[in-house]
């Protein structure tokens, strides 16, 4: 019986977050009323011509640089011709023979502390097509179809990996790392649910130890990281089952059915058409100077790997903390902002990794970011340090309220009457009555059993409904029993 | 002298001297349109009005492939019947901004995809020089309008001679600038890499004036040329000693006898007086260039015309049951035979790896070869002088673009001037210059035009003179 190894390559489409479209000045805002963000150019009206958005070129080159790619010095656009109603010109301006970026890699974490390089075959720039909505299963049997061209002409990059990924989990990690890095360099918001990051997966199996490639299938309709992982897990099992039974894997495109949790054959790979590709005569070839490429490199912000190293060096954080904190740009930015106001990096790190991260995770995998401003966490930490509230109150009462209402911690503490009693005159009476009510325990303490102090402090806290400052109570009891 | 039939320069000077007003100029041309039906116009622009500017009151005709905001624009195709662009071609906006009056949209072969005006689908256009004779194409309507005095000048697309061939047949000056000199934005094209916006007028100086207005980089056309031209009008009129290339061998083998003899007489009689040194050159690649141009045009057409699918605008097949039927019937019913043939040819040569290698790649290699040949030629000569067309209007045996197509393959500026009559029909001479040398080209053409004095040679020949 064979033990199989999965060979996975991903094709990822990412919409660039330029203000305007790739060949015209229409805005790219998501969710606008249908067909309100289009013009003669992106609708491909007769006689109109493309004018290249320079930002789209910059963003693509930055993506390539962040993914350790070589940048083409001479490049051009091709026309990919096919008929479809959401494709206004009946060709998509894309790059076939001269992608802007080639031969890169992305380092992803594997296991607890290991890393692995996944090769990037190419990153090229193209235009987004419109959106169709069919009144029926497919466009062919639809009663009618509705078209929205708002999306048509948004700049899109296609990232193609080498077949270096070996498991469904690795595929998900790769996508998470990729999204993180693209967000770091601020070229896309990478939202899978809005379609600004989309992924197709190619997968084949081979006996472990083999270097040959098996027959691959392509999986489409992967709309979340979870879908990518589940679909690949399913497909690995499906292909392994076929191979074990001595049956062939058909080279085909398969559709992921999220509801049923299965992949379904869509069309045979052999039927894919030749797109009559040729260089687009409406766009002049582009020559990039070494200086310009260097300029793009200089404009890149600090990338996750470098930032992780810096967090270890500069803040003395453990490797694990540094990795978690830099896994999302928003989180790393948040950490650094908080440390500016509360200079105890490890405490800040602990709070973010345990408490804050819990709220982030509750928002799902497409977290919009940290649900509170850095200044609020600074204030919360100062309240604890100043003895105004204790850690438990901070975690269980104040923080949830901060996230829910957006109110400042000091205000919440006030409204909920949480201030610790740190005034000895207010505690004097309670301490006296607790000592009086527990003569045996007092005797034990005086006899040398220091441990019982905890019980006495606890009794005072109980009497004050947890508001007494425990450190102060401790001191007061000690003082009292000295006499 | 009547106003209709004057050159652009004459109109401007007459207005300046107070002899007539811009309104009178427009009226005179509109009267000529009403009075003399040569089938030049597909439709008139009702809002035509002259304004102030360097082309104040100059009536200009536009080929119907030039998009005019609010005025139906069909490029001579049924598939665009009823299409009213919500935008203006850059060149149309520039003309209006310069005070010209756009009088109407002229006939052309469907999408300008044939040099034979008999292929036009939207009506028959006559050659004003002889009724029943073709004005040449694709811009046959534009040339007929100017030749008949219905407009002082015209603008139309040229992908291989579409402006210069009818200029030659209709006794006009036809000009294509360096590729990218005039913006293509808003000009409906079929083969963008070959399309140069061309000008038609009576005189070389008219061309210089128009070019001055229309030239310039356009942010909406990625292929438009940066930089500005010198004051062309100020520069014309200073004759220069030039090396002029001629290829008698090639001309004899492609052109009919009388056309060749007219040209030969011309260079023999004028060269010395113009200070031109004639240099005999060889053009062994003319037929290669012709085939390459044809294949590239077909390939680009098959892609560029894909957008006419009935989904968003233009003709849409009735009662289509699904997407495929909508696409195929819209295109089957909307396009004419010539266009369908070109699309099929283009799809064939791009649609399969072997065909792509054998035809499209070969055509690109041939284009590169032609380009290099031009580079070599410019080492020896300053301008090349050729017949514009190998035959007179209406003969139709040799590909009419044999001498005009090669400049489009390399994006070079070229001009055709009338240089005589054979059997009462005009013969054109073409000058071709290196890229960017419009100044040199127009100076030489202006000097040659003065030597020819075509206006007197056509007395009694054509109408509108």
PDB file of N, CA and C in Angstrom, chain A residues 70-99:
ATOM      1  N   UNK A  70      12.469  38.443  -9.362  1.00  0.00           N
ATOM      2  CA  UNK A  70      13.216  39.273 -10.303  1.00  0.00           C
ATOM      3  C   UNK A  70      12.198  40.122 -11.054  1.00  0.00           C
ATOM      4  N   UNK A  71      12.531  41.384 -11.272  1.00  0.00           N
ATOM      5  CA  UNK A  71      11.609  42.282 -11.957  1.00  0.00           C
ATOM      6  C   UNK A  71      12.061  42.416 -13.414  1.00  0.00           C
ATOM      7  N   UNK A  72      11.099  42.241 -14.319  1.00  0.00           N
ATOM      8  CA  UNK A  72      11.429  42.324 -15.747  1.00  0.00           C
ATOM      9  C   UNK A  72      11.807  43.756 -16.107  1.00  0.00           C
ATOM     10  N   UNK A  73      12.881  43.892 -16.871  1.00  0.00           N
ATOM     11  CA  UNK A  73      13.280  45.233 -17.300  1.00  0.00           C
ATOM     12  C   UNK A  73      12.497  45.659 -18.530  1.00  0.00           C
ATOM     13  N   UNK A  74      12.088  44.654 -19.320  1.00  0.00           N
ATOM     14  CA  UNK A  74      11.295  44.948 -20.516  1.00  0.00           C
ATOM     15  C   UNK A  74      10.047  44.083 -20.460  1.00  0.00           C
ATOM     16  N   UNK A  75       8.890  44.705 -20.540  1.00  0.00           N
ATOM     17  CA  UNK A  75       7.666  43.929 -20.388  1.00  0.00           C
ATOM     18  C   UNK A  75       6.562  44.537 -21.253  1.00  0.00           C
ATOM     19  N   UNK A  76       5.484  43.807 -21.442  1.00  0.00           N
ATOM     20  CA  UNK A  76       4.370  44.330 -22.233  1.00  0.00           C
ATOM     21  C   UNK A  76       3.095  43.605 -21.838  1.00  0.00           C
ATOM     22  N   UNK A  77       1.992  44.076 -22.411  1.00  0.00           N
ATOM     23  CA  UNK A  77       0.697  43.466 -22.130  1.00  0.00           C
ATOM     24  C   UNK A  77       0.228  42.666 -23.341  1.00  0.00           C
ATOM     25  N   UNK A  78      -0.467  41.575 -23.054  1.00  0.00           N
ATOM     26  CA  UNK A  78      -1.045  40.764 -24.117  1.00  0.00           C
ATOM     27  C   UNK A  78      -2.564  40.832 -24.034  1.00  0.00           C
ATOM     28  N   UNK A  79      -3.197  40.532 -25.157  1.00  0.00           N
ATOM     29  CA  UNK A  79      -4.645  40.404 -25.153  1.00  0.00           C
ATOM     30  C   UNK A  79      -5.001  38.927 -25.065  1.00  0.00           C
ATOM     31  N   UNK A  80      -5.836  38.600 -24.100  1.00  0.00           N
ATOM     32  CA  UNK A  80      -6.326  37.235 -23.951  1.00  0.00           C
ATOM     33  C   UNK A  80      -7.772  37.252 -24.448  1.00  0.00           C
ATOM     34  N   UNK A  81      -8.002  36.669 -25.614  1.00  0.00           N
ATOM     35  CA  UNK A  81      -9.289  36.824 -26.288  1.00  0.00           C
ATOM     36  C   UNK A  81     -10.265  35.696 -25.981  1.00  0.00           C
ATOM     37  N   UNK A  82     -11.440  36.048 -25.515  1.00  0.00           N
ATOM     38  CA  UNK A  82     -12.545  35.090 -25.406  1.00  0.00           C
ATOM     39  C   UNK A  82     -13.849  35.875 -25.262  1.00  0.00           C
ATOM     40  N   UNK A  83     -14.928  35.212 -25.621  1.00  0.00           N
ATOM     41  CA  UNK A  83     -16.215  35.890 -25.555  1.00  0.00           C
ATOM     42  C   UNK A  83     -16.919  35.568 -24.246  1.00  0.00           C
ATOM     43  N   UNK A  84     -17.323  36.581 -23.533  1.00  0.00           N
ATOM     44  CA  UNK A  84     -18.141  36.390 -22.347  1.00  0.00           C
ATOM     45  C   UNK A  84     -18.771  37.750 -22.031  1.00  0.00           C
ATOM     46  N   UNK A  85     -20.023  37.750 -21.614  1.00  0.00           N
ATOM     47  CA  UNK A  85     -20.698  39.056 -21.460  1.00  0.00           C
ATOM     48  C   UNK A  85     -20.037  39.994 -20.442  1.00  0.00           C
ATOM     49  N   UNK A  86     -19.348  39.430 -19.440  1.00  0.00           N
ATOM     50  CA  UNK A  86     -18.760  40.339 -18.450  1.00  0.00           C
ATOM     51  C   UNK A  86     -17.386  40.855 -18.876  1.00  0.00           C
ATOM     52  N   UNK A  87     -16.963  40.486 -20.072  1.00  0.00           N
ATOM     53  CA  UNK A  87     -15.662  40.922 -20.592  1.00  0.00           C
ATOM     54  C   UNK A  87     -15.934  41.943 -21.702  1.00  0.00           C
ATOM     55  N   UNK A  88     -15.888  43.237 -21.368  1.00  0.00           N
ATOM     56  CA  UNK A  88     -16.416  44.250 -22.296  1.00  0.00           C
ATOM     57  C   UNK A  88     -15.730  44.292 -23.667  1.00  0.00           C
ATOM     58  N   UNK A  89     -14.444  44.064 -23.729  1.00  0.00           N
ATOM     59  CA  UNK A  89     -13.760  44.176 -25.017  1.00  0.00           C
ATOM     60  C   UNK A  89     -13.635  42.832 -25.725  1.00  0.00           C
ATOM     61  N   UNK A  90     -14.140  41.772 -25.102  1.00  0.00           N
ATOM     62  CA  UNK A  90     -13.962  40.400 -25.591  1.00  0.00           C
ATOM     63  C   UNK A  90     -12.481  40.002 -25.563  1.00  0.00           C
ATOM     64  N   UNK A  91     -11.695  40.766 -24.858  1.00  0.00           N
ATOM     65  CA  UNK A  91     -10.342  40.324 -24.512  1.00  0.00           C
ATOM     66  C   UNK A  91      -9.971  40.945 -23.179  1.00  0.00           C
ATOM     67  N   UNK A  92      -9.171  40.190 -22.425  1.00  0.00           N
ATOM     68  CA  UNK A  92      -8.668  40.689 -21.153  1.00  0.00           C
ATOM     69  C   UNK A  92      -7.231  41.121 -21.380  1.00  0.00           C
ATOM     70  N   UNK A  93      -6.902  42.333 -20.988  1.00  0.00           N
ATOM     71  CA  UNK A  93      -5.512  42.761 -21.078  1.00  0.00           C
ATOM     72  C   UNK A  93      -4.767  42.092 -19.923  1.00  0.00           C
ATOM     73  N   UNK A  94      -3.760  41.297 -20.269  1.00  0.00           N
ATOM     74  CA  UNK A  94      -3.060  40.489 -19.289  1.00  0.00           C
ATOM     75  C   UNK A  94      -1.589  40.399 -19.708  1.00  0.00           C
ATOM     76  N   UNK A  95      -0.842  39.556 -19.024  1.00  0.00           N
ATOM     77  CA  UNK A  95       0.558  39.365 -19.408  1.00  0.00           C
ATOM     78  C   UNK A  95       0.827  37.879 -19.543  1.00  0.00           C
ATOM     79  N   UNK A  96       1.201  37.460 -20.717  1.00  0.00           N
ATOM     80  CA  UNK A  96       1.483  36.044 -20.921  1.00  0.00           C
ATOM     81  C   UNK A  96       2.988  35.793 -20.994  1.00  0.00           C
ATOM     82  N   UNK A  97       3.616  36.385 -21.983  1.00  0.00           N
ATOM     83  CA  UNK A  97       5.016  36.063 -22.253  1.00  0.00           C
ATOM     84  C   UNK A  97       6.017  36.913 -21.485  1.00  0.00           C
ATOM     85  N   UNK A  98       5.553  38.007 -20.913  1.00  0.00           N
ATOM     86  CA  UNK A  98       6.513  38.889 -20.237  1.00  0.00           C
ATOM     87  C   UNK A  98       5.957  39.366 -18.895  1.00  0.00           C
ATOM     88  N   UNK A  99       5.772  38.435 -17.935  1.00  0.00           N
ATOM     89  CA  UNK A  99       5.252  38.851 -16.624  1.00  0.00           C
ATOM     90  C   UNK A  99       6.197  39.850 -15.961  1.00  0.00           C
TER      91      UNK A  99
END
